[in-house]
Short mmCIF file of N, CA and C in Angstrom, two decimals:
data_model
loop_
_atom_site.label_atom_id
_atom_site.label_comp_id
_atom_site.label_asym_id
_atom_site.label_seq_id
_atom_site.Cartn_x
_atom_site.Cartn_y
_atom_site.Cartn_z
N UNK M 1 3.54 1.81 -20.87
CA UNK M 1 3.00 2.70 -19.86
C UNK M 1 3.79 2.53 -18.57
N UNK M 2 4.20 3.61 -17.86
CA UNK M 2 4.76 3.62 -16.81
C UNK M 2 4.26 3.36 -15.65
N UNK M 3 4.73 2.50 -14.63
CA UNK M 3 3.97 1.87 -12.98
C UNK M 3 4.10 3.18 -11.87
N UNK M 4 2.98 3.37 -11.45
CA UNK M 4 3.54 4.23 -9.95
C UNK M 4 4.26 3.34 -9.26
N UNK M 5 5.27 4.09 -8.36
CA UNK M 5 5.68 3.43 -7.35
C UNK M 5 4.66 3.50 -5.93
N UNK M 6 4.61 2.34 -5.82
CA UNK M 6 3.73 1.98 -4.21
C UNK M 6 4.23 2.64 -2.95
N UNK M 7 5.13 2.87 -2.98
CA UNK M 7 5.79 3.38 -1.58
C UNK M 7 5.39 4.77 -1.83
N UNK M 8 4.70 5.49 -3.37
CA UNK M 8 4.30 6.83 -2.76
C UNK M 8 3.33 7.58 -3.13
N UNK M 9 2.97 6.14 -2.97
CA UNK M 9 1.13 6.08 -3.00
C UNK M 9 0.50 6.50 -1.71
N UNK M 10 -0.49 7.02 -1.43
CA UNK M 10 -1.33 6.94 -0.17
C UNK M 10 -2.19 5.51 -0.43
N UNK M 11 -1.62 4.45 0.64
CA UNK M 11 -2.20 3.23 1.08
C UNK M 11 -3.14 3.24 2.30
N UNK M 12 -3.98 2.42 1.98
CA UNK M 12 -4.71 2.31 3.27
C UNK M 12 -5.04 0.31 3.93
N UNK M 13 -4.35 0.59 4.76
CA UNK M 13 -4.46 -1.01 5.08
C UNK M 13 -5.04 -1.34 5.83
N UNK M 14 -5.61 -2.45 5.76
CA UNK M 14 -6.80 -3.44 6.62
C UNK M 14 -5.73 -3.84 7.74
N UNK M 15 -4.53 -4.14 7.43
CA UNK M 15 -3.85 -4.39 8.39
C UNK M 15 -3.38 -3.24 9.80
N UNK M 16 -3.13 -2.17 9.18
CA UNK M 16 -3.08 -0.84 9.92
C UNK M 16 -4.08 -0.46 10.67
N UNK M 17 -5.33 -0.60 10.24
CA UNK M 17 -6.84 -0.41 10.61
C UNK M 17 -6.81 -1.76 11.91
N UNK M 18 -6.53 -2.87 11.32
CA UNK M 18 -6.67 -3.69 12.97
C UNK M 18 -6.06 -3.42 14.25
N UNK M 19 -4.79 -3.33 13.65
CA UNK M 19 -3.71 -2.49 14.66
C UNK M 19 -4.38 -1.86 15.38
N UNK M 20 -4.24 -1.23 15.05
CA UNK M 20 -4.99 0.44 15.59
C UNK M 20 -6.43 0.40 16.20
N UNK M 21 -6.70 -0.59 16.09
CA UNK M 21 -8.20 -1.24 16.96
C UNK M 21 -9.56 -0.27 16.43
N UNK M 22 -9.16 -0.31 14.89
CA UNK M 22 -10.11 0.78 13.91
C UNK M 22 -11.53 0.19 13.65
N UNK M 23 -11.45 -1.52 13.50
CA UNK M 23 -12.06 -2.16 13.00
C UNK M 23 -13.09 -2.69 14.50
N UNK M 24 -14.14 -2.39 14.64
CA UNK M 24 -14.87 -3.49 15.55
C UNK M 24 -15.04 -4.48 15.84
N UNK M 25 -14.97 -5.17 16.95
CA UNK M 25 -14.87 -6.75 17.38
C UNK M 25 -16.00 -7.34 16.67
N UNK M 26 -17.49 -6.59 16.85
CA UNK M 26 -18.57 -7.49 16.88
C UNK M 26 -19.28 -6.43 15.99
N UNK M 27 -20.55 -6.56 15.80
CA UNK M 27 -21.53 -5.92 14.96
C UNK M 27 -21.21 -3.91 15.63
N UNK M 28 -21.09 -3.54 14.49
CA UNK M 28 -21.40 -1.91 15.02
C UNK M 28 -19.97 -0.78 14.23
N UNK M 29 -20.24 -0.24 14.82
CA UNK M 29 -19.22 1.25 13.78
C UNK M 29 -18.39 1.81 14.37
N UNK M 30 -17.19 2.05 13.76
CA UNK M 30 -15.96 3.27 14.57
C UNK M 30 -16.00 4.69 13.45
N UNK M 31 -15.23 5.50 13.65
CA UNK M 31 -14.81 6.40 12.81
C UNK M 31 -13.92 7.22 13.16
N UNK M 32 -12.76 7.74 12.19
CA UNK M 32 -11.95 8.46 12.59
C UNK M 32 -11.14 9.15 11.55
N UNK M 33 -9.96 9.64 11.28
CA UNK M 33 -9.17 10.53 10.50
C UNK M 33 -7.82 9.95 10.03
N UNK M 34 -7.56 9.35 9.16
CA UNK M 34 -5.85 9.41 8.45
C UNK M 34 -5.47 10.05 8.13
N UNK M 35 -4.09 10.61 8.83
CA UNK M 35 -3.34 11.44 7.71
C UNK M 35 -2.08 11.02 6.74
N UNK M 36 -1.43 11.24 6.01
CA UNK M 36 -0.36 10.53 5.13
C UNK M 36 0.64 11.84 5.67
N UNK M 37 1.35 12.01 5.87
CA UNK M 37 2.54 13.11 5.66
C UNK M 37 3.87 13.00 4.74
N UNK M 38 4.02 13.46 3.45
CA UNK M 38 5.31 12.88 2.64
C UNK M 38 6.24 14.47 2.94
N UNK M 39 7.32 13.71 2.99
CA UNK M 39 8.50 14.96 3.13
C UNK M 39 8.27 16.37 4.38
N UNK M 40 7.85 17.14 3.67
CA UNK M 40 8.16 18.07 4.88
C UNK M 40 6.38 18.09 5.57
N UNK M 41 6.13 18.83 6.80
CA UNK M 41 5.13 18.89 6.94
C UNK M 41 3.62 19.52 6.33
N UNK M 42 4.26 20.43 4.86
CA UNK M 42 3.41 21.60 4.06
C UNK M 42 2.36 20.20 3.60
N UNK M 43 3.10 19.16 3.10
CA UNK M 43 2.62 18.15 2.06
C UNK M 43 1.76 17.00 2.95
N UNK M 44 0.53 17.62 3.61
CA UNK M 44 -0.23 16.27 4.02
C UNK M 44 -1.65 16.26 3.00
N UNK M 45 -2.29 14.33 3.29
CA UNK M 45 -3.69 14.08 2.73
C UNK M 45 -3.73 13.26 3.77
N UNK M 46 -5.23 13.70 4.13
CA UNK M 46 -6.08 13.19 5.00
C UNK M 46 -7.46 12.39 4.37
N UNK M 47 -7.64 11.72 5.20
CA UNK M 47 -8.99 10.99 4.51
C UNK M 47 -9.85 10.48 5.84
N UNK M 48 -11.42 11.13 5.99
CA UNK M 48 -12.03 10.40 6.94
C UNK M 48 -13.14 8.91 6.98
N UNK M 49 -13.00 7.73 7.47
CA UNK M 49 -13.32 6.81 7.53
C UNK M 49 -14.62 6.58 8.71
N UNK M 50 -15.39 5.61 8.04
CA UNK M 50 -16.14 5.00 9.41
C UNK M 50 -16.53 3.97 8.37
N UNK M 51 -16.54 2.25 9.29
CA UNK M 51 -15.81 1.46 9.11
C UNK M 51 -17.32 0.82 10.02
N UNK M 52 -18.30 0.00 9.13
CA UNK M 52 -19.45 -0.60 9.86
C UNK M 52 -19.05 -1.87 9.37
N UNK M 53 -19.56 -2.96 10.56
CA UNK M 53 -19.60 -3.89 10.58
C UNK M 53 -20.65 -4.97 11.11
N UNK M 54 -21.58 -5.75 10.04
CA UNK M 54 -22.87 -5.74 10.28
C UNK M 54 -22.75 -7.52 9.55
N UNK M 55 -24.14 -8.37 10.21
CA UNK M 55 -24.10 -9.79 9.99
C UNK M 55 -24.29 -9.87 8.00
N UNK M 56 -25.04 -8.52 7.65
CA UNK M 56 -25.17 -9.37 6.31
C UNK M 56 -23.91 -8.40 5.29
N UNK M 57 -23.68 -7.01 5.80
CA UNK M 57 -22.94 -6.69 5.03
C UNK M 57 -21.36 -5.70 5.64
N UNK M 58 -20.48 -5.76 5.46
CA UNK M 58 -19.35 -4.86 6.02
C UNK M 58 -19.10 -3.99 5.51
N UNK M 59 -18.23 -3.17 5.63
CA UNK M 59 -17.51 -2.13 4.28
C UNK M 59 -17.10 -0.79 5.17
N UNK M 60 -15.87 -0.22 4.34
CA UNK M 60 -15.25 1.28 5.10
C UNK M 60 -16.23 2.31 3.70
N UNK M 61 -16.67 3.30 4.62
CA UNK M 61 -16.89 4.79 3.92
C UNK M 61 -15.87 5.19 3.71
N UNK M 62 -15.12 5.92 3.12
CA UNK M 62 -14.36 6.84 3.10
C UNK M 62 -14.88 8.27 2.44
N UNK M 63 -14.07 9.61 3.17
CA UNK M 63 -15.28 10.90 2.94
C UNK M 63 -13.63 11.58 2.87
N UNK M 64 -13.40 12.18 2.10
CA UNK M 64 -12.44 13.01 1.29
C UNK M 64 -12.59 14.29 0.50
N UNK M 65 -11.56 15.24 0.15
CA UNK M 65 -12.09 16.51 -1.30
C UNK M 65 -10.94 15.92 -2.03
N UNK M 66 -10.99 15.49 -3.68
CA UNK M 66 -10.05 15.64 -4.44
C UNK M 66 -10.24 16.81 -4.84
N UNK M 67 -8.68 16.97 -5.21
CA UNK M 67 -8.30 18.19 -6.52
C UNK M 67 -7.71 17.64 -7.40
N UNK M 68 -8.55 18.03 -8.42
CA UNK M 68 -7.63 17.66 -10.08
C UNK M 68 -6.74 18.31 -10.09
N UNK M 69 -6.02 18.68 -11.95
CA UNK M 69 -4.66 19.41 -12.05
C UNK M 69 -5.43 20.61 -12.48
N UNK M 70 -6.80 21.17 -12.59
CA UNK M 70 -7.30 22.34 -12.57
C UNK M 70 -7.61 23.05 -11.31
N UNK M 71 -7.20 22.84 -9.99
CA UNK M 71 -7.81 22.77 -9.06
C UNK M 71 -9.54 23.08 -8.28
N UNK M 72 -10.04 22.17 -9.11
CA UNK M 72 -11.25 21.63 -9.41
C UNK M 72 -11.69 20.88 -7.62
N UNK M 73 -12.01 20.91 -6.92
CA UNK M 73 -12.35 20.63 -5.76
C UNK M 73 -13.96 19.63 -5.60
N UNK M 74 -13.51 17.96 -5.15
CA UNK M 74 -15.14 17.65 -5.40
C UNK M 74 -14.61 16.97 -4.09
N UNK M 75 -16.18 17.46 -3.13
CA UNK M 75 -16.11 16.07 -2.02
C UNK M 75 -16.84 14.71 -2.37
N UNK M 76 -15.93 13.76 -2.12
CA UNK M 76 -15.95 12.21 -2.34
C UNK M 76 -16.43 11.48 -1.32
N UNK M 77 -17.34 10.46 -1.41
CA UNK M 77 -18.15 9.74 -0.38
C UNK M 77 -17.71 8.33 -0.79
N UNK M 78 -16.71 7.51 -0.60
CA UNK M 78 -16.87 6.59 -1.42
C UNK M 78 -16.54 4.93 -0.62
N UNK M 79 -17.45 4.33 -0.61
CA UNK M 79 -17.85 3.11 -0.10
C UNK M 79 -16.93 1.92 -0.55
N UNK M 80 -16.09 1.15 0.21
CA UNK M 80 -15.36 -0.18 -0.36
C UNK M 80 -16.12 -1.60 0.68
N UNK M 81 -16.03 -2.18 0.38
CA UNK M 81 -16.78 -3.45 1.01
C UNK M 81 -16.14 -4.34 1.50
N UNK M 82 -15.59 -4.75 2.56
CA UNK M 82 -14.79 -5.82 3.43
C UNK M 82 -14.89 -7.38 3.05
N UNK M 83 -14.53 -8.27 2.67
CA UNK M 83 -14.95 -9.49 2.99
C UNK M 83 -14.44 -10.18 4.09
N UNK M 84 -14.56 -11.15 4.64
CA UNK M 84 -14.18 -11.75 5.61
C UNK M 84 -13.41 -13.39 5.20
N UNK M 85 -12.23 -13.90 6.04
CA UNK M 85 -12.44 -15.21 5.79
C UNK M 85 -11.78 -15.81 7.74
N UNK M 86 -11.72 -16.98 7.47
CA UNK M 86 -12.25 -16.97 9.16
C UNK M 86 -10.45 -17.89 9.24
N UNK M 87 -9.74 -18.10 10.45
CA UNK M 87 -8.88 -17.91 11.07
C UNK M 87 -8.99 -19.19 11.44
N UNK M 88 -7.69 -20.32 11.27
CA UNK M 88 -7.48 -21.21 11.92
C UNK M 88 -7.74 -21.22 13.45
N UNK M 89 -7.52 -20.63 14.24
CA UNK M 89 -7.61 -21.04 15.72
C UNK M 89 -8.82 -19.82 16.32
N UNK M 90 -9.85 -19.72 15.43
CA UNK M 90 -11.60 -18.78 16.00
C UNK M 90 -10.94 -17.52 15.13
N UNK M 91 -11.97 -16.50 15.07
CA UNK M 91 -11.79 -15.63 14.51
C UNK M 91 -12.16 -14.94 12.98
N UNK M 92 -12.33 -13.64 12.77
CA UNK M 92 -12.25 -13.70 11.25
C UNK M 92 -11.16 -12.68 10.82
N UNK M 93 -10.33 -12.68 9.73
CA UNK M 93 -9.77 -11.70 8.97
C UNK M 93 -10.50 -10.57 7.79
N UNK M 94 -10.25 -9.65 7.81
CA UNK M 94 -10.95 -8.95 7.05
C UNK M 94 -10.43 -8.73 6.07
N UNK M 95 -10.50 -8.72 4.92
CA UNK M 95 -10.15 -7.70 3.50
C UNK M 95 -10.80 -7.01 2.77
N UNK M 96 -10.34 -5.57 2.01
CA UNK M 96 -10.96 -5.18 1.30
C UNK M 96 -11.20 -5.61 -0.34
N UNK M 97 -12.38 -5.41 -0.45
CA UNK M 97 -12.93 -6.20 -1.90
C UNK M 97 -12.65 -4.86 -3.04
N UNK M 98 -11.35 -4.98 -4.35
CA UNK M 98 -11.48 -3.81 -5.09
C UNK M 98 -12.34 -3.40 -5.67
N UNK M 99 -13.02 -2.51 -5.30
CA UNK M 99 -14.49 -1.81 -6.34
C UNK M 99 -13.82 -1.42 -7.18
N UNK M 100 -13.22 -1.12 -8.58
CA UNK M 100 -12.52 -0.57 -9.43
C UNK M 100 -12.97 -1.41 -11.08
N UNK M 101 -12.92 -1.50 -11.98
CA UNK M 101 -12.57 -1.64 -12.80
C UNK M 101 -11.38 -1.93 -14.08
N UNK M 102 -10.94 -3.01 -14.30
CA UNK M 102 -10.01 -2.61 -15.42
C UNK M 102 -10.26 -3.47 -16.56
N UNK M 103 -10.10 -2.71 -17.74
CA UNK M 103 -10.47 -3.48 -19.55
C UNK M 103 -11.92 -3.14 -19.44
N UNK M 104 -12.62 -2.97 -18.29
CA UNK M 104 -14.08 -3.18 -19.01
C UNK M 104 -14.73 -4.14 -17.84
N UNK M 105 -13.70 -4.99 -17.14
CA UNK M 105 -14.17 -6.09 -16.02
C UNK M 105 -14.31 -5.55 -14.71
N UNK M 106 -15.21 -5.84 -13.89
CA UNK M 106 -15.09 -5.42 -12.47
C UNK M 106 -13.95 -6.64 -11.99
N UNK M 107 -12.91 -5.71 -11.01
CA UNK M 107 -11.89 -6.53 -10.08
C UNK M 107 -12.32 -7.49 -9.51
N UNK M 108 -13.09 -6.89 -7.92
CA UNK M 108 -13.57 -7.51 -7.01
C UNK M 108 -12.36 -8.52 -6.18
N UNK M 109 -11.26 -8.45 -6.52
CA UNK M 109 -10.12 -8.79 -5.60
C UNK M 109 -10.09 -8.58 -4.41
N UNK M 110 -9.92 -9.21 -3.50
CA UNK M 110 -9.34 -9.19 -1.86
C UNK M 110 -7.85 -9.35 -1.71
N UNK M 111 -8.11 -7.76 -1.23
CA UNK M 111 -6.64 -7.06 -0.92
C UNK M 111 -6.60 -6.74 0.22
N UNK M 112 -5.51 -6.69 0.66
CA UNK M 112 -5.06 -6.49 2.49
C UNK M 112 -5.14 -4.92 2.33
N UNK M 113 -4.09 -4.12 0.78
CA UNK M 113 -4.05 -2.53 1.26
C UNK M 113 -4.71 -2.20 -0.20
N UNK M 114 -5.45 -0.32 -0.27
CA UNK M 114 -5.71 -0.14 -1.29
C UNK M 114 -5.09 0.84 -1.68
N UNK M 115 -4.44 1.38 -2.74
CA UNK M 115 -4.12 2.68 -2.69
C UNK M 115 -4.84 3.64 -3.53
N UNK M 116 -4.58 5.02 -3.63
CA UNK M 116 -4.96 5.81 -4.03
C UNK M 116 -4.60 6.16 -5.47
N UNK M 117 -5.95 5.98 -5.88
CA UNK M 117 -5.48 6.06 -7.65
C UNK M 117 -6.26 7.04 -8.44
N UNK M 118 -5.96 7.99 -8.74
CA UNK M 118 -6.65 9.14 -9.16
C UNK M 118 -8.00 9.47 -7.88
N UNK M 119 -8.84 9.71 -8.47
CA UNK M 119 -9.99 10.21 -6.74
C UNK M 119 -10.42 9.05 -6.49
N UNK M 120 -10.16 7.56 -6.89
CA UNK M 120 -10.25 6.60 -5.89
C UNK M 120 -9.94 5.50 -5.66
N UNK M 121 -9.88 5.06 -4.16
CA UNK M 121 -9.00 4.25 -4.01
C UNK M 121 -9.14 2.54 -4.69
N UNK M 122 -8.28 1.79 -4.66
CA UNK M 122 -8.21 0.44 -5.74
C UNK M 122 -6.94 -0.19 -5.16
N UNK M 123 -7.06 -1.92 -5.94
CA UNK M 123 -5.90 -2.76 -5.55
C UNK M 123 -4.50 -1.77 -6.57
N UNK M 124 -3.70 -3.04 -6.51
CA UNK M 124 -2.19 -2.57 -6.94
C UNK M 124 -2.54 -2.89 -8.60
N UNK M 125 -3.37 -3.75 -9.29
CA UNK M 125 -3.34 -4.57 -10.19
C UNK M 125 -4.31 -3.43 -11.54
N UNK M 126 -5.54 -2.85 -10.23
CA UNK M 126 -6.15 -2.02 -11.12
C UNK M 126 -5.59 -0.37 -11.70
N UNK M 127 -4.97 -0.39 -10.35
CA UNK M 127 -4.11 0.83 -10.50
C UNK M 127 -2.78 1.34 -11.28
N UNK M 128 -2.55 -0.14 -11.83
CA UNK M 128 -1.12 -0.15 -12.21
C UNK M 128 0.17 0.39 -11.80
N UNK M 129 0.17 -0.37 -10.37
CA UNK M 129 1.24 0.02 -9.40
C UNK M 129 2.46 -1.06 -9.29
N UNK M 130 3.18 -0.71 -8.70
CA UNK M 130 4.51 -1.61 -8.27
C UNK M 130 5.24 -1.17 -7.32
N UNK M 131 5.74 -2.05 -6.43
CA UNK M 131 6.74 -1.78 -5.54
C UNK M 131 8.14 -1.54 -6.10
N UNK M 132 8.83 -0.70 -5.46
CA UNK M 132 10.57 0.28 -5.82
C UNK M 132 10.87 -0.95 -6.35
N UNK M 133 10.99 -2.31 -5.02
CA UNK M 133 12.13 -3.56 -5.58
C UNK M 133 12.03 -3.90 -7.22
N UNK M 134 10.49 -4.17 -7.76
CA UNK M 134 9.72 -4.31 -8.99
C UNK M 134 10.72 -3.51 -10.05
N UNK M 135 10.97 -2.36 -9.72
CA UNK M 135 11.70 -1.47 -10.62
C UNK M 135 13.14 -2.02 -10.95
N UNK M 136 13.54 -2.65 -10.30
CA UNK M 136 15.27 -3.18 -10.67
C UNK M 136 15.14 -3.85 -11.69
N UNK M 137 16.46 -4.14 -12.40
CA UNK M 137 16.30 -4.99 -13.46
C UNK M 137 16.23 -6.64 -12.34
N UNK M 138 16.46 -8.00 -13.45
CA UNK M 138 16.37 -9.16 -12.56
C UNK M 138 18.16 -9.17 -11.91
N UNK M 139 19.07 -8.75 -12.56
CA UNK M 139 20.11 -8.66 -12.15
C UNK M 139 20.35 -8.31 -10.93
N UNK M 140 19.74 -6.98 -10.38
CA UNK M 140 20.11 -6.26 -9.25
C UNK M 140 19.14 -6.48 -8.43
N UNK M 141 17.89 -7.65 -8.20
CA UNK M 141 16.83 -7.49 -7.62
C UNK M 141 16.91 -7.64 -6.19
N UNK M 142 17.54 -9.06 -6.52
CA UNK M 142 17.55 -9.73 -5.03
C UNK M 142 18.82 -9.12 -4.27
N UNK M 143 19.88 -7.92 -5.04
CA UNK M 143 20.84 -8.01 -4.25
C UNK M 143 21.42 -6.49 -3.91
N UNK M 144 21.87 -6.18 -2.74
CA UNK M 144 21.38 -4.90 -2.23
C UNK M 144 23.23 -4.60 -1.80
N UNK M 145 24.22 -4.98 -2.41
CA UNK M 145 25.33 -5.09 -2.19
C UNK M 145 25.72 -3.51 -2.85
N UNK M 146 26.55 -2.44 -2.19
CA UNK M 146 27.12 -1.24 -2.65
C UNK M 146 28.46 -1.43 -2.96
N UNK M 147 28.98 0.16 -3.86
CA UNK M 147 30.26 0.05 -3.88
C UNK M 147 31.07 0.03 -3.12
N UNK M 148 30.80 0.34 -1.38
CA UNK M 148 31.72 0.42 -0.33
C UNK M 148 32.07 -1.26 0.05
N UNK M 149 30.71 -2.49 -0.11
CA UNK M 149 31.27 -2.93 0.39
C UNK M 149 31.79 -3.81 -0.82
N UNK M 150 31.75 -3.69 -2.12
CA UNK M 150 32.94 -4.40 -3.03
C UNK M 150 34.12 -4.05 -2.60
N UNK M 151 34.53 -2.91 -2.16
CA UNK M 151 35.81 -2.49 -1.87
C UNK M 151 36.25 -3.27 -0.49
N UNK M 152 35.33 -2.98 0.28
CA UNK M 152 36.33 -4.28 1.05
C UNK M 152 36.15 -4.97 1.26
N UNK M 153 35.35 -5.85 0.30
CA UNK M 153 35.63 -7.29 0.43
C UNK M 153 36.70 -7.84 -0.37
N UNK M 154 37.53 -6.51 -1.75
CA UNK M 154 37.92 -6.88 -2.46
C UNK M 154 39.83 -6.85 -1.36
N UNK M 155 39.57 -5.69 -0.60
CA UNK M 155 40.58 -5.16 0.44
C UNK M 155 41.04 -6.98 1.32
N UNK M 156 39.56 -7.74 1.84
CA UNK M 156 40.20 -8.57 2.47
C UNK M 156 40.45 -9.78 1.98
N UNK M 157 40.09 -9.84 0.85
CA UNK M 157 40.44 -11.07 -0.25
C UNK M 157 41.60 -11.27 -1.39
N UNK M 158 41.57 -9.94 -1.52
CA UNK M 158 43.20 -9.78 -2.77
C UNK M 158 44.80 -10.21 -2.12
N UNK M 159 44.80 -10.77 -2.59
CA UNK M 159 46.40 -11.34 -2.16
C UNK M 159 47.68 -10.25 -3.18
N UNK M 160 48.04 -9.34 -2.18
CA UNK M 160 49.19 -8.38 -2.90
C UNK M 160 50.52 -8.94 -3.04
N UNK M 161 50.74 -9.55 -2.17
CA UNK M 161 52.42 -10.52 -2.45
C UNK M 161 52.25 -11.99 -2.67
N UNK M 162 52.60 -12.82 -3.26
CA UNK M 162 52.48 -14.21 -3.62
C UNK M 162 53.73 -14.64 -3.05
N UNK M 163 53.24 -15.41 -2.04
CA UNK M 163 53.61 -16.32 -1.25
C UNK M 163 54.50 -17.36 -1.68
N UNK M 164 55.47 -17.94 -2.73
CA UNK M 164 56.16 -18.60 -3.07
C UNK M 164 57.02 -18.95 -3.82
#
């Protein structure tokens, strides 16, 4: 079976969400709008969030329309749950917990991003995703060297006249 590639996935990160000062300091709620834009501007997905944060339980809403390949139109309400773990020097970090399924098992993984996997979102593991690098063989993984610069390295290393 073949991996999506991650880079063109719609991700949503806990990390992006702090940034962006999405997430609340203390007990209480934000909400707002993502958009993804790939290639030209015709091709956007949006997804709206509100993002509560409360002593016994956390979690992002997310409120969306998928379309299937029938263009079948359903609006989606769909709830992921934050966990927390707390920060060497005060503080807590947040992650999202995968609501998803795979074999038959619930995930329940803590993941920093989730992406979008059919109408909903999940880790990399349930989704059966991978990053581009993932795709190389082990040969070419770690190494990002082109044909321009074999050529001149081969230009300043070849010895054309022998010296003796």
């Amino acid at each position: 079976m073949t991996r999506t590639i991650a880079e063109k996935c719609n991700a949503l990160s806990i990390y992006w969400l702090n940034k962006n000062h999405c997430i609340p300091k203390h007990t209480g709620s934000t909400s707002g709008v993502i958009t993804w834009t790939f290639g030209n501007s015709d091709n956007k997905n949006s997804v709206g969030y509100t993002i509560t944060i409360n002593e016994g339980e956390s979690n992002i809403c997310l409120q969306y329309t998928h379309t299937n390949q029938l263009n079948n139109k359903e609006d989606m309400r769909y709830k992921i749950n934050l966990a927390t773990t707390t920060c060497n020097f005060s503080g807590v970090r947040y992650w999202f917990t995968c609501p998803l399924s795979k074999d038959g098992k619930y995930c329940g993984r803590r993941v920093g991003v989730v992406y979008s996997i059919g109408k909903y979102f999940g880790c990399r593991h349930c989704g059966n995703i991978a990053y581009q690098a993932q795709m190389k063989s082990g040969k070419w993984r770690g190494c990002s060297i082109t044909f321009p610069d074999i050529e001149k390295a081969e230009r300043e290393i070849k010895r054309y006249y022998y010296k003796g």
